[in-house]
CSV table of C-alpha atoms and ligand atoms in Angstrom, one decimal:
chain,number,residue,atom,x,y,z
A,1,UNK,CA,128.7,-14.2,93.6
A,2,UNK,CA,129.6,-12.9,97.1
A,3,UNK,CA,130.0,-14.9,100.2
A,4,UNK,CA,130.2,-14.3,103.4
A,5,UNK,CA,133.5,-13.7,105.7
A,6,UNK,CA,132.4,-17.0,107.4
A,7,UNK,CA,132.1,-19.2,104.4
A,8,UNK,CA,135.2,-18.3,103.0
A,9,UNK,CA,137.1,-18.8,106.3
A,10,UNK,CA,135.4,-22.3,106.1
A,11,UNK,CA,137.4,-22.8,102.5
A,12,UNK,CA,140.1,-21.1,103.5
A,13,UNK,CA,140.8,-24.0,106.4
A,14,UNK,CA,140.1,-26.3,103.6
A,15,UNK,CA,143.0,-25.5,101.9
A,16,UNK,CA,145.1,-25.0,104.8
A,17,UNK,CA,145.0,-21.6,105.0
A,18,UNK,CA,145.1,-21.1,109.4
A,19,UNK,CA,141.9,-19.0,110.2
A,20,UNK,CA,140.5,-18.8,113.7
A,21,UNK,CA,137.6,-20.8,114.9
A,22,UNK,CA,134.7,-19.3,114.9
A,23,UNK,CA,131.0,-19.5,114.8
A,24,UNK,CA,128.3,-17.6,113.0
A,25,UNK,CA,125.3,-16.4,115.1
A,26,UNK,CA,121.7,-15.0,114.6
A,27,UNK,CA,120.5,-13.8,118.0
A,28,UNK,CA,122.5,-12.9,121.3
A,29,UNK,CA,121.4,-16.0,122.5
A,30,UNK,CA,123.7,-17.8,120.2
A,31,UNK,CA,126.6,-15.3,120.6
A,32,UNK,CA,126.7,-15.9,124.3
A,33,UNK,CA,126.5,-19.5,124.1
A,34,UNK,CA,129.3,-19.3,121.0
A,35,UNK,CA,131.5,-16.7,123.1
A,36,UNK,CA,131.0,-19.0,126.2
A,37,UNK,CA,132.6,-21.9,124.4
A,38,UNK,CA,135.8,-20.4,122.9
A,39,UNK,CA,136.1,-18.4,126.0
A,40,UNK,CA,136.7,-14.5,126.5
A,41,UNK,CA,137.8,-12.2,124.4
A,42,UNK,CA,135.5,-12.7,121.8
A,43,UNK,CA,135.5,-10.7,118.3
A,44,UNK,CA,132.3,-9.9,116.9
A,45,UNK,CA,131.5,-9.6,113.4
A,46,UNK,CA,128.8,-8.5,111.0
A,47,UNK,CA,128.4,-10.7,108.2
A,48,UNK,CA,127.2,-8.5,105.3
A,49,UNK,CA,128.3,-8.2,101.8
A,50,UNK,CA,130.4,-4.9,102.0
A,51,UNK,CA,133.5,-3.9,103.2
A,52,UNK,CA,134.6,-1.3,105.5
A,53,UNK,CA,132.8,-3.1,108.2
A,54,UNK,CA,135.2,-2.4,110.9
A,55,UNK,CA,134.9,1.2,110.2
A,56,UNK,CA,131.2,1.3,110.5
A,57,UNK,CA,131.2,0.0,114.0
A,58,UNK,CA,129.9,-4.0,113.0
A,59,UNK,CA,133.0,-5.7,114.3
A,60,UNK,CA,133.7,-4.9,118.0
A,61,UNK,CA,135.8,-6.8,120.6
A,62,UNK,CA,133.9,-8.4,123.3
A,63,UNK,CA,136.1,-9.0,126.6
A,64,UNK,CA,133.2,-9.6,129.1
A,65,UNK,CA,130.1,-11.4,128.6
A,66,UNK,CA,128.5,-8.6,128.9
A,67,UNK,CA,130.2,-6.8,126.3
A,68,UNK,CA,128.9,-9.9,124.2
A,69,UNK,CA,125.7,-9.2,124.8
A,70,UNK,CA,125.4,-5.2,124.1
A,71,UNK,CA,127.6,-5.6,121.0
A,72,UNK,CA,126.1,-9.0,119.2
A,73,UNK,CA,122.6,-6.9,119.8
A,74,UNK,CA,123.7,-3.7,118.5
A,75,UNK,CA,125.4,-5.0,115.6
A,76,UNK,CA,122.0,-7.3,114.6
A,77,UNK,CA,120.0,-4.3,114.4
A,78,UNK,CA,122.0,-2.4,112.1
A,79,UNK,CA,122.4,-1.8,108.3
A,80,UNK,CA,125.9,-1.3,106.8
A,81,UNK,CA,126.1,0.8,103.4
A,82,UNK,CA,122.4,-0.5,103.4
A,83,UNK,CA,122.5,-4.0,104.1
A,84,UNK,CA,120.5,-5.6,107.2
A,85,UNK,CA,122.6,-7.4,109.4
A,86,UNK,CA,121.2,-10.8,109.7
A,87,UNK,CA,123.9,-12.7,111.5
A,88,UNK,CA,127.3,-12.6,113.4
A,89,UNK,CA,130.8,-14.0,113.4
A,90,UNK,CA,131.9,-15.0,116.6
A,91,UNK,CA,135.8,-15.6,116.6
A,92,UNK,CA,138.8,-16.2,119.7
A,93,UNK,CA,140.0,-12.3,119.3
A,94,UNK,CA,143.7,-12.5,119.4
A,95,UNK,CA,146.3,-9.7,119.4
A,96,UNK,CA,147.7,-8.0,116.4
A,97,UNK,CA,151.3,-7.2,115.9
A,98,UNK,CA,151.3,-6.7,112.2
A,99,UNK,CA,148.5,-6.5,109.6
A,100,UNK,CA,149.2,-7.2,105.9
A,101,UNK,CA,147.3,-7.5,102.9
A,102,UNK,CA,147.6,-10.2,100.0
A,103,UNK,CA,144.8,-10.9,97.4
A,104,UNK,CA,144.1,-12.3,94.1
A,105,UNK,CA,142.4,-11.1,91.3
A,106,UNK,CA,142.1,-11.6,87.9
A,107,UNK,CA,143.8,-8.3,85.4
A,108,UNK,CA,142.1,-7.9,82.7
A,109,UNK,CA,144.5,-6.0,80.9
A,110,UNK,CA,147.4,-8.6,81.3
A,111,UNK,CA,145.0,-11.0,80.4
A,112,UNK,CA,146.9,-13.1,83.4
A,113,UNK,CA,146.0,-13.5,87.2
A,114,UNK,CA,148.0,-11.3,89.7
A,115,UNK,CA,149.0,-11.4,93.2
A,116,UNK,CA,149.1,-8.7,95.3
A,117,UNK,CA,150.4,-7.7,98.5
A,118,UNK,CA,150.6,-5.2,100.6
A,119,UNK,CA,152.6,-4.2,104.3
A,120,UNK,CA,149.7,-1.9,104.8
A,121,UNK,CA,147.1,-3.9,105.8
A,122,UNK,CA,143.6,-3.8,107.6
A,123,UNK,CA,142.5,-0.7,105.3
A,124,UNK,CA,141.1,-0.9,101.7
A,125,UNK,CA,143.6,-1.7,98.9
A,126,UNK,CA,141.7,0.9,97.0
A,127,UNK,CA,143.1,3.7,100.0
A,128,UNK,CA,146.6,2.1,99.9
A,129,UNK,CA,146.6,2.3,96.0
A,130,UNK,CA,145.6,5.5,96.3
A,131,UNK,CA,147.2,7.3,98.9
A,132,UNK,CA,150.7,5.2,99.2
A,133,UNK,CA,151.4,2.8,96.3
A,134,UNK,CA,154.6,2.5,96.5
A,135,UNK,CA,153.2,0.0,99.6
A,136,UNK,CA,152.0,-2.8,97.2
A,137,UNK,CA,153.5,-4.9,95.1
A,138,UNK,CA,152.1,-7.0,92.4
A,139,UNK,CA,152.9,-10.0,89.9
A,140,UNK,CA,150.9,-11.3,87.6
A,141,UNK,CA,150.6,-15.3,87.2
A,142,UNK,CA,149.7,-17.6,84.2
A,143,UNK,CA,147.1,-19.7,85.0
A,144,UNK,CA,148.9,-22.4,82.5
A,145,UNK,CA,152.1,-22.4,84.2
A,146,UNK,CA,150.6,-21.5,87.7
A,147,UNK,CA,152.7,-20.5,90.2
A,148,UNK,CA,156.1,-20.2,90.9
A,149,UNK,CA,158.0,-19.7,93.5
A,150,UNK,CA,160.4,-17.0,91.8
A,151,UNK,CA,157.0,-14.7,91.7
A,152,UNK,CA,155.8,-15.1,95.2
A,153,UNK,CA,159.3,-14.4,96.7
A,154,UNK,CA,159.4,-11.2,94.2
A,155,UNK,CA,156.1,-10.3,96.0
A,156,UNK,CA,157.0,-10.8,99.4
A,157,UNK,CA,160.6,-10.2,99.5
A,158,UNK,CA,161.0,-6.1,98.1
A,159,UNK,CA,159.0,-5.4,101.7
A,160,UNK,CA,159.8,-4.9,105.3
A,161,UNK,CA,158.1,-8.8,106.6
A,162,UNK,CA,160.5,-10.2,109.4
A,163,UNK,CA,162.6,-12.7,108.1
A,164,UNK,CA,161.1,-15.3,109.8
A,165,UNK,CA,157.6,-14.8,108.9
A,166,UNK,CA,157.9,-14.7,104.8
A,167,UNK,CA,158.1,-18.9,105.3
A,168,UNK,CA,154.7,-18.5,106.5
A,169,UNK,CA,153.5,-16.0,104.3
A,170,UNK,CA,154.6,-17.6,101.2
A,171,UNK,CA,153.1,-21.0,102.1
A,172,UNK,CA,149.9,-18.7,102.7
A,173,UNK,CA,149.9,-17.4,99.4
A,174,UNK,CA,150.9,-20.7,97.8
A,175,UNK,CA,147.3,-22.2,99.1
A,176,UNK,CA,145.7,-19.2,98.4
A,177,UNK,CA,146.7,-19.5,95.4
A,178,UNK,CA,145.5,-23.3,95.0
A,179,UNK,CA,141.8,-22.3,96.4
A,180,UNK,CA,141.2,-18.7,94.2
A,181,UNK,CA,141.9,-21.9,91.1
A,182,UNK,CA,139.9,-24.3,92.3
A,183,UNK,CA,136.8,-22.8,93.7
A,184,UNK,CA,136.5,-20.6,90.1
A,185,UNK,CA,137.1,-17.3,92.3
A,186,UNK,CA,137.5,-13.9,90.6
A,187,UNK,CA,139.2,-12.4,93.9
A,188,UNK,CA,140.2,-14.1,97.2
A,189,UNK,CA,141.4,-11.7,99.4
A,190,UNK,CA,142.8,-11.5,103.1
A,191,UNK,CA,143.1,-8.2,104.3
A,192,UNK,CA,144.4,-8.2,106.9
A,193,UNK,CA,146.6,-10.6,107.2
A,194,UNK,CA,147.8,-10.8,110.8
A,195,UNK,CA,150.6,-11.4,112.1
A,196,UNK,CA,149.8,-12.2,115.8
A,197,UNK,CA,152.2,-11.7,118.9
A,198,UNK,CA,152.1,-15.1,119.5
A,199,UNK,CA,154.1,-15.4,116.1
A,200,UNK,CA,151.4,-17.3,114.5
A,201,UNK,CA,150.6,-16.1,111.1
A,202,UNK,CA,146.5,-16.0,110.4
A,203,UNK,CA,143.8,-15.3,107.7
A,204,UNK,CA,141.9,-13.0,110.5
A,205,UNK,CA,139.3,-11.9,107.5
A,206,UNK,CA,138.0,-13.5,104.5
A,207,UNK,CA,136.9,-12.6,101.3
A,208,UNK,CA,136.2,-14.2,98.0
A,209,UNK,CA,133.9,-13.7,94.5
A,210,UNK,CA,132.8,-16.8,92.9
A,211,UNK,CA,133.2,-16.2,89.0
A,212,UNK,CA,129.0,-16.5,88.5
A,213,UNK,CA,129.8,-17.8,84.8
A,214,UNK,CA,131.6,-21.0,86.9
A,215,UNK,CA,129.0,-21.7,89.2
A,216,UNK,CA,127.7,-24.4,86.9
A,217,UNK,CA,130.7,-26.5,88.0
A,218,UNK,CA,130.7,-25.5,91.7
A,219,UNK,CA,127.4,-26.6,92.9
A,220,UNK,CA,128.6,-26.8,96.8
A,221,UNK,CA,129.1,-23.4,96.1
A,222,UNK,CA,125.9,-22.3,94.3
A,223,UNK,CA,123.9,-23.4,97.4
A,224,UNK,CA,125.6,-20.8,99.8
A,225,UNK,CA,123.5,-18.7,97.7
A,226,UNK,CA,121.2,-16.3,99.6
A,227,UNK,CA,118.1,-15.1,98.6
A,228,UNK,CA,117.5,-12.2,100.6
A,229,UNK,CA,121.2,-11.0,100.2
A,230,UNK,CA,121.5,-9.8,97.0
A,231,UNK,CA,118.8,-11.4,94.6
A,232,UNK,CA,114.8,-11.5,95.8
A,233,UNK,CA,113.1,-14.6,95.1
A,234,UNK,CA,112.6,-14.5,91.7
A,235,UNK,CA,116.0,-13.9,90.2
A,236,UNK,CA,117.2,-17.0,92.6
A,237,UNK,CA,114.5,-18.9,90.8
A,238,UNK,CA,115.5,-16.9,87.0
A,239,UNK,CA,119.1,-18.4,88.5
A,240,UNK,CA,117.8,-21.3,88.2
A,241,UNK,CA,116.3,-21.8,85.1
A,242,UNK,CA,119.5,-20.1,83.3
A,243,UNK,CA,117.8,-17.1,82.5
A,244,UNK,CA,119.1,-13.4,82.5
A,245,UNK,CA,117.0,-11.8,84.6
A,246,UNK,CA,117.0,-8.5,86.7
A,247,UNK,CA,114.0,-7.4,89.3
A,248,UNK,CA,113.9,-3.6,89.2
A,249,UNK,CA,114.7,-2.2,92.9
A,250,UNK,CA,111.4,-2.1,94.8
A,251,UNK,CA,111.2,1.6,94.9
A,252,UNK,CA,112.0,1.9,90.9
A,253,UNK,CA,110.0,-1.2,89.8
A,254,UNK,CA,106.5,-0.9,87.8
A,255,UNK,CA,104.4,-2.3,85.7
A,256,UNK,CA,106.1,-3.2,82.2
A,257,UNK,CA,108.2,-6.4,81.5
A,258,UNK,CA,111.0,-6.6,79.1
A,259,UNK,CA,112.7,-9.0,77.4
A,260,UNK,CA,115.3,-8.9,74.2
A,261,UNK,CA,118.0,-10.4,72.9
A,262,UNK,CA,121.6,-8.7,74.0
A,263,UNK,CA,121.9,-6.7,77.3
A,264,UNK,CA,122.2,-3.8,75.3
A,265,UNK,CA,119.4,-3.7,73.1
A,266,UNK,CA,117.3,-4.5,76.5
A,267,UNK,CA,118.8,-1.8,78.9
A,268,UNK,CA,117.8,0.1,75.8
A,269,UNK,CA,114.3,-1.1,75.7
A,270,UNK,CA,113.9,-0.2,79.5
A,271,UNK,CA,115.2,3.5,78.8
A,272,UNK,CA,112.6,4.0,75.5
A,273,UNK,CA,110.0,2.4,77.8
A,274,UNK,CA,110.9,5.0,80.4
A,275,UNK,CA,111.2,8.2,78.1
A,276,UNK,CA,107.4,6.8,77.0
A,277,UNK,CA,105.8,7.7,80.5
A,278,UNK,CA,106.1,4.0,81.8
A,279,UNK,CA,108.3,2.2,84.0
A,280,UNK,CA,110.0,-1.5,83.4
A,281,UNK,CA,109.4,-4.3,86.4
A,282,UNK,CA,112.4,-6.1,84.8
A,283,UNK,CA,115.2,-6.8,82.8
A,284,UNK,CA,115.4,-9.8,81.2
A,285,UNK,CA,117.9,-11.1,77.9
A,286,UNK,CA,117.1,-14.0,76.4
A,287,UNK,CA,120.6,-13.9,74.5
A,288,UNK,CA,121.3,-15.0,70.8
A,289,UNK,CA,119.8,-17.7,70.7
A,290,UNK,CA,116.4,-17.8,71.6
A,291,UNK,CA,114.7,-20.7,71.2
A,292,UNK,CA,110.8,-21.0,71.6
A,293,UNK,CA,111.2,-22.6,74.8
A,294,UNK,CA,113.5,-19.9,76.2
A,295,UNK,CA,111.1,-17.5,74.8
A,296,UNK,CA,108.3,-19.2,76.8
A,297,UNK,CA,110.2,-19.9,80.0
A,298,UNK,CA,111.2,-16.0,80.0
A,299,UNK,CA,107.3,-14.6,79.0
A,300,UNK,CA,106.0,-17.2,82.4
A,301,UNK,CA,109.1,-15.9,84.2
A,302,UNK,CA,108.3,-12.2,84.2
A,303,UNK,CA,104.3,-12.9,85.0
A,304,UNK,CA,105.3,-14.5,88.3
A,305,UNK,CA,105.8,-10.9,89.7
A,306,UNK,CA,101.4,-9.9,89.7
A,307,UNK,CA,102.2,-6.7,89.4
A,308,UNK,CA,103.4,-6.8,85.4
A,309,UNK,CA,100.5,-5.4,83.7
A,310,UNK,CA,101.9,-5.6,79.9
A,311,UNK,CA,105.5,-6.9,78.4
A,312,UNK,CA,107.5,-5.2,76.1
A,313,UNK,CA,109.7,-7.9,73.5
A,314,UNK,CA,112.2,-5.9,71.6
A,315,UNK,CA,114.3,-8.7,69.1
A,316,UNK,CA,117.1,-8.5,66.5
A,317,UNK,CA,116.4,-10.8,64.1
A,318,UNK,CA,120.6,-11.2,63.4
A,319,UNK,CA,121.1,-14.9,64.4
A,320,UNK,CA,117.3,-16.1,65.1
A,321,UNK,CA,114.4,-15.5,62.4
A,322,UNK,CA,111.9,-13.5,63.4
A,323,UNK,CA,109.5,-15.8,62.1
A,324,UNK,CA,110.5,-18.4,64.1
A,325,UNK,CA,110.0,-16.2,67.0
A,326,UNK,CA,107.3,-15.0,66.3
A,327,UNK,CA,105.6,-18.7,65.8
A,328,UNK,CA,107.0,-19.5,69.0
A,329,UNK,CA,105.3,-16.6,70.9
A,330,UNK,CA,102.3,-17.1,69.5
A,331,UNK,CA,102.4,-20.6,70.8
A,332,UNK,CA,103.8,-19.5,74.0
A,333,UNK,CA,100.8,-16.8,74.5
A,334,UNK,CA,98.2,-19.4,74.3
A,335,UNK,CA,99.6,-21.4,77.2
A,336,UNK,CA,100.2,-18.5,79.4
A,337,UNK,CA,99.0,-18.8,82.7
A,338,UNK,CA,98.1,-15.1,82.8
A,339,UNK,CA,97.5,-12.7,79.8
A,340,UNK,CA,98.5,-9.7,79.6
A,341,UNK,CA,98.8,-6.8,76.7
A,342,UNK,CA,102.3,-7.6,74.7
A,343,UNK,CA,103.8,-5.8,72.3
A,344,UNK,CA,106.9,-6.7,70.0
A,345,UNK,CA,109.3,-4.8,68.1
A,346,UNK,CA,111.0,-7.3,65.7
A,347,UNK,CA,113.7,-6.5,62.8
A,348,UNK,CA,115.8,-8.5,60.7
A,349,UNK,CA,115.9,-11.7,59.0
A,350,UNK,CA,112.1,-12.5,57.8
A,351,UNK,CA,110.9,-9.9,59.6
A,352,UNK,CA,108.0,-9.2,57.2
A,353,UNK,CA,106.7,-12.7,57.6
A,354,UNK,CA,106.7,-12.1,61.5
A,355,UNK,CA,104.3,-9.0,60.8
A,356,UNK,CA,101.7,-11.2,58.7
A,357,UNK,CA,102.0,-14.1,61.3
A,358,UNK,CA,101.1,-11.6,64.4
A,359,UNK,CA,98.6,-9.9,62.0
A,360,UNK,CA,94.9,-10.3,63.8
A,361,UNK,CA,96.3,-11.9,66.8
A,362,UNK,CA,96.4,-10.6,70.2
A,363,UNK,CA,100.3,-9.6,70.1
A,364,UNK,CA,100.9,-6.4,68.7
A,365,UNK,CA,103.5,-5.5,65.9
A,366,UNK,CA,106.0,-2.2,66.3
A,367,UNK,CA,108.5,-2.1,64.1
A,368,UNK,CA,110.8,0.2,66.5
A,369,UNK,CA,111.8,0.5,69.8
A,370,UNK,CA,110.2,3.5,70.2
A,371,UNK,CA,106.9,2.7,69.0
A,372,UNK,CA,107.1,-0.2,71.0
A,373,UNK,CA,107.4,1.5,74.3
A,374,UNK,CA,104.9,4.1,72.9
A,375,UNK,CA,102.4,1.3,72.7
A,376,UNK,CA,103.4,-0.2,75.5
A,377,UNK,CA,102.6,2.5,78.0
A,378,UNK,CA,99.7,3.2,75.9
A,379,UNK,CA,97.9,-0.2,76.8
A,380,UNK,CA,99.4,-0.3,80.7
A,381,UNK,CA,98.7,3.6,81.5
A,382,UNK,CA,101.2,6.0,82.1
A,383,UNK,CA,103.8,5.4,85.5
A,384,UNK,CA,105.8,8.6,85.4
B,1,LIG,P1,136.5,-5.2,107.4
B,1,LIG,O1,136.6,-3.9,108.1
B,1,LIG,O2,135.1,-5.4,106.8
B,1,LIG,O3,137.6,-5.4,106.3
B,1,LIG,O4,136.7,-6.3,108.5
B,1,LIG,P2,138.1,-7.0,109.0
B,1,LIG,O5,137.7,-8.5,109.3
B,1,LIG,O6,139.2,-6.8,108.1
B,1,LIG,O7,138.3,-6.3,110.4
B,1,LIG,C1,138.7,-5.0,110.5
B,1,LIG,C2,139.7,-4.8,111.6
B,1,LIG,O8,139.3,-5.3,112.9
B,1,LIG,C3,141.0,-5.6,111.4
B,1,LIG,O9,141.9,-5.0,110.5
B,1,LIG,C4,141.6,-5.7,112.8
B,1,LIG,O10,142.4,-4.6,113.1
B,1,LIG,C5,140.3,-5.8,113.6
B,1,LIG,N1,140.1,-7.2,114.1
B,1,LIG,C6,139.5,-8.2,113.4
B,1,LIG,N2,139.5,-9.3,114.1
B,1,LIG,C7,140.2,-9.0,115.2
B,1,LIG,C8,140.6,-9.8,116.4
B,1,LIG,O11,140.3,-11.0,116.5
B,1,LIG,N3,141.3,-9.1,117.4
B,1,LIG,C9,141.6,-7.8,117.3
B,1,LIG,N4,142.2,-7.3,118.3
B,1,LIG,N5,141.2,-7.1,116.2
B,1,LIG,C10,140.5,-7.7,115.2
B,2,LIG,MN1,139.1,-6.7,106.0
C-alpha cells in the first residue's frame, strides 16, 4: 500500500526523522490560508501516488501570495502519469545546498534488507543506477541482528558527504531504519535528502510502501487507505472481508465474474473467458482453501457490481473436494441476493460426485476451462 508524501512525513517526525512542517490542502482557499501561516516562500506539492512529480510541473515554489494562488490552482487541476490531483502539500521552502538519496528496501535475492544511498540525489534511483552507479552504495542488513553501526558508516563513509554532516546522516538512517521495521514497510525512501544552507540536515520528501500482507497488524495504517486512489469501492470493501479481489479497469471491464482457486488458474480463466468472445468484470481467488463461506462471501461479492450478468468458477479440486464445494455453492446459490447464469469447471478429488450433485440444478457443469468460458459467453452474449 502507497501513502502519500504527507503521511509519511507525519511518521517520519514520529520517529525523529526532521521533516518540515507542512500542511496538506484541497482548494486554494486552504493553500493561502496554510501558506499565510508558515509565511512566504512556500513549496507546493501534488500529492499523488507517482514519482517524478517535480518533473511534471506538480511541485512549484511559491514566493508571493500570488504565486500561491496560480500554482495550488494549476496543480489541483492536473493529472500526473494519470492520477487526478486531489490535494496539496504546503511546506516552509528552504534552500538546498546538497541533495542525497538514502532508502530501504527489501532484496529479494539476498533474502536480507538493504540500505542504500546515494550523493546523487533529487532524481530517480532507477536513472542513477542506470546511468552512474558507481554513485550508490549499498549494504544489506539482517533483520535478526538489525543494524549496526559498522554497515551504515560503510554506506555513508566511501562518498563525498562533509565531515560534519555524516553525524547527521547516520542518526537519519539509524531512525529510518527503526520506522521501515516497525511500520511493516517494503521501502521507505527519502530522495532527496537535503542538506540545507542553514546546515540543517532534512527529509524534504517522503516515501514509503506498507507491506499489504502486514496491514493486518498496522491498523492506524490500514485506515490511511484511500478509495479513490488506487482501489474503487468495491475492492476497499473485498479489502475488507479478506478477499482477493480485482475490479477490471472501467474501460476493460464487462459482464462475466470469475473466481478460482490460485492467481494463476484465475488470470487463466479470465484469458479463456476472453479468447471465448466475452469479457471478465473481475478477478477474484478464493485461495486453497475455500471454504463454503468463502465461497459464498466471494459469489455475493462479485454481484455487488449490477453489471455481472453470469460468473465463471473454475476450481482445482487439489487441497479442497470438489464435492464439498460443490455442496456449498449449491447452498450458497439459493441465498443469493441476485441470480445469475453460473457455470463451474471443477477437477480433482471427487470430482465425479460434484457432476451428479450439480446434475438438474441451475449451476452448470464444464469439465474444462475452455468449455467453461465457452458456456459462459454462451449464456451472457458475446462482448468482443
Ligand atoms: P518528486 O519529484 O516526486 O520526487 O518530488 P520531491 O519532493 O523529491 O521534489 C523534487 C525536487 O523539488 C527536489 O529534489 C527539490 O530539488 C525540489 N524541492 C522540493 N522541496 C523544496 C523546497 O522546499 N525548496 C526548494 N528550493 N526546492 C524544493
Ligand atoms: Mn523525490
Amino acid at each position: 500500500m502507497k501513502i502519500h508524501e504527507y503521511q509519511a512525513k507525519e511518521l517520519f517526525s514520529q520517529f525523529d526523522i526532521p521533516i518540515l512542517p507542512g500542511r496538506v490542502a484541497f482548494n486554494v482557499e486552504e493553500a493561502l490560508s496554510i501558506a499565510g501561516e508558515f509565511g512566504l516562500p512556500v513549496v507546493i506539492k501534488a500529492q499523488v501516488h507517482v514519482g517524478g512529480r517535480g518533473k511534471a510541473g506538480g511541485i512549484k515554489v511559491a514566493k508571493t501570495f500570488q504565486d500561491v494562488e496560480v500554482h495550488s490552482k494549476n496543480i489541483l487541476s492536473m493529472e500526473i502519469k494519470g492520477l487526478p490531483v486531489k490535494k496539496v502539500l504546503i511546506a516552509k521552502a528552504v534552500d538546498i545546498r546538497e541533495e542525497y538519496y538514502l532508502g530501504l528496501t527489501l532484496d529479494r535475492d539476498a533474502r536480507l534488507i538493504v540500505f542504500i544511498f546515494s550523493t546523487a540525489g533529487g532524481i530517480d534511483i532507477e536513472e542513477v543506477a542506470a546511468t552512474s552507479p558507481e554513485k550508490i552504495t549499498r549494504v544489506n542488513i539482517d533483520p535478526l541482528f538489525g543494524v549496526m553501526d559498522f554497515q551504515l558508516k560503510k554506506l555513508i563513509y566511501d562518498s563525498r558527504v562533509d565531515n560534519d554532516k555524516i553525524k547527521d546522516i547516520l542518526k537519519i538512517a539509524r531512525k529510518l531504519y527503526e520506522c521501515y521495521i516497525a511500520v511493516d514497510a517494503s521501502l521507505a525512501e527519502i530522495n532527496p535528502l537535503a542538506i540545507l544552507t542553514s546546515g540543517e540536515v532534512v527529509a524534504l520528501d517522503a516515501k514509503l510502501i506498507i507491506d499489504d500482507n502486514a496491514l493486518y497488524r498496522q491498523p492506524k495504517l490500514e485506515q490511511l487507505r484511500e478509495i479513490g486512489d488506487d482501489l474503487d469501492e468495491l475492492e476497499a470493501e473485498a479489502q475488507k472481508l479478506h478477499l482477493a479481489y480485482v475490479h477490471m479497469p472501467k474501460d476493460k471491464r464487462g459482464s462475466i465474474g470469475v473466481m478460482g482457486n490460485g492467481a494463476g488458474l484465475v488470470m487463466n480463466t479470465m484469458d479463456e473467458v476472453t479468447r471465448a468472445g466475452g469479457m471478465p468484470n473481475n478477478f477474484l481467488d478464493i485461495g486453497g482453501t475455500a471454504t463454503p463461506e468463502v465461497v459464498e462471501a466471494s459469489l455475493n461479492h462479485i454481484l455487488k457490481d449490477e453489471v455481472v450478468q453470469g460468473i465463471l468458477i473454475n476450481v482445482f479440486g487439489g487441497i479442497v473436494r470438489c464435492d464439498i464445494v460443490a455442496e456449498g455453492l449449491l447452498k450458497a446459490y439459493e441465498r443469493l441476493p441476485r441470480k445469475v447464469p453460473i457455470v463451474i469447471r471443477m477437477t480433482g478429488t471427487n470430482e465425479d460426485l460434484a457432476r451428479e450433485l450439480l446434475e438438474g440444478t441451475p449451476l452448470i457443469y464444464a469439465s474444462s476451462t475452455e468449455e467453461g468460458a465457452c458456456k459462459i459467453v454462451e449464456l451472457v452474449g458475446r462482448q468482443n
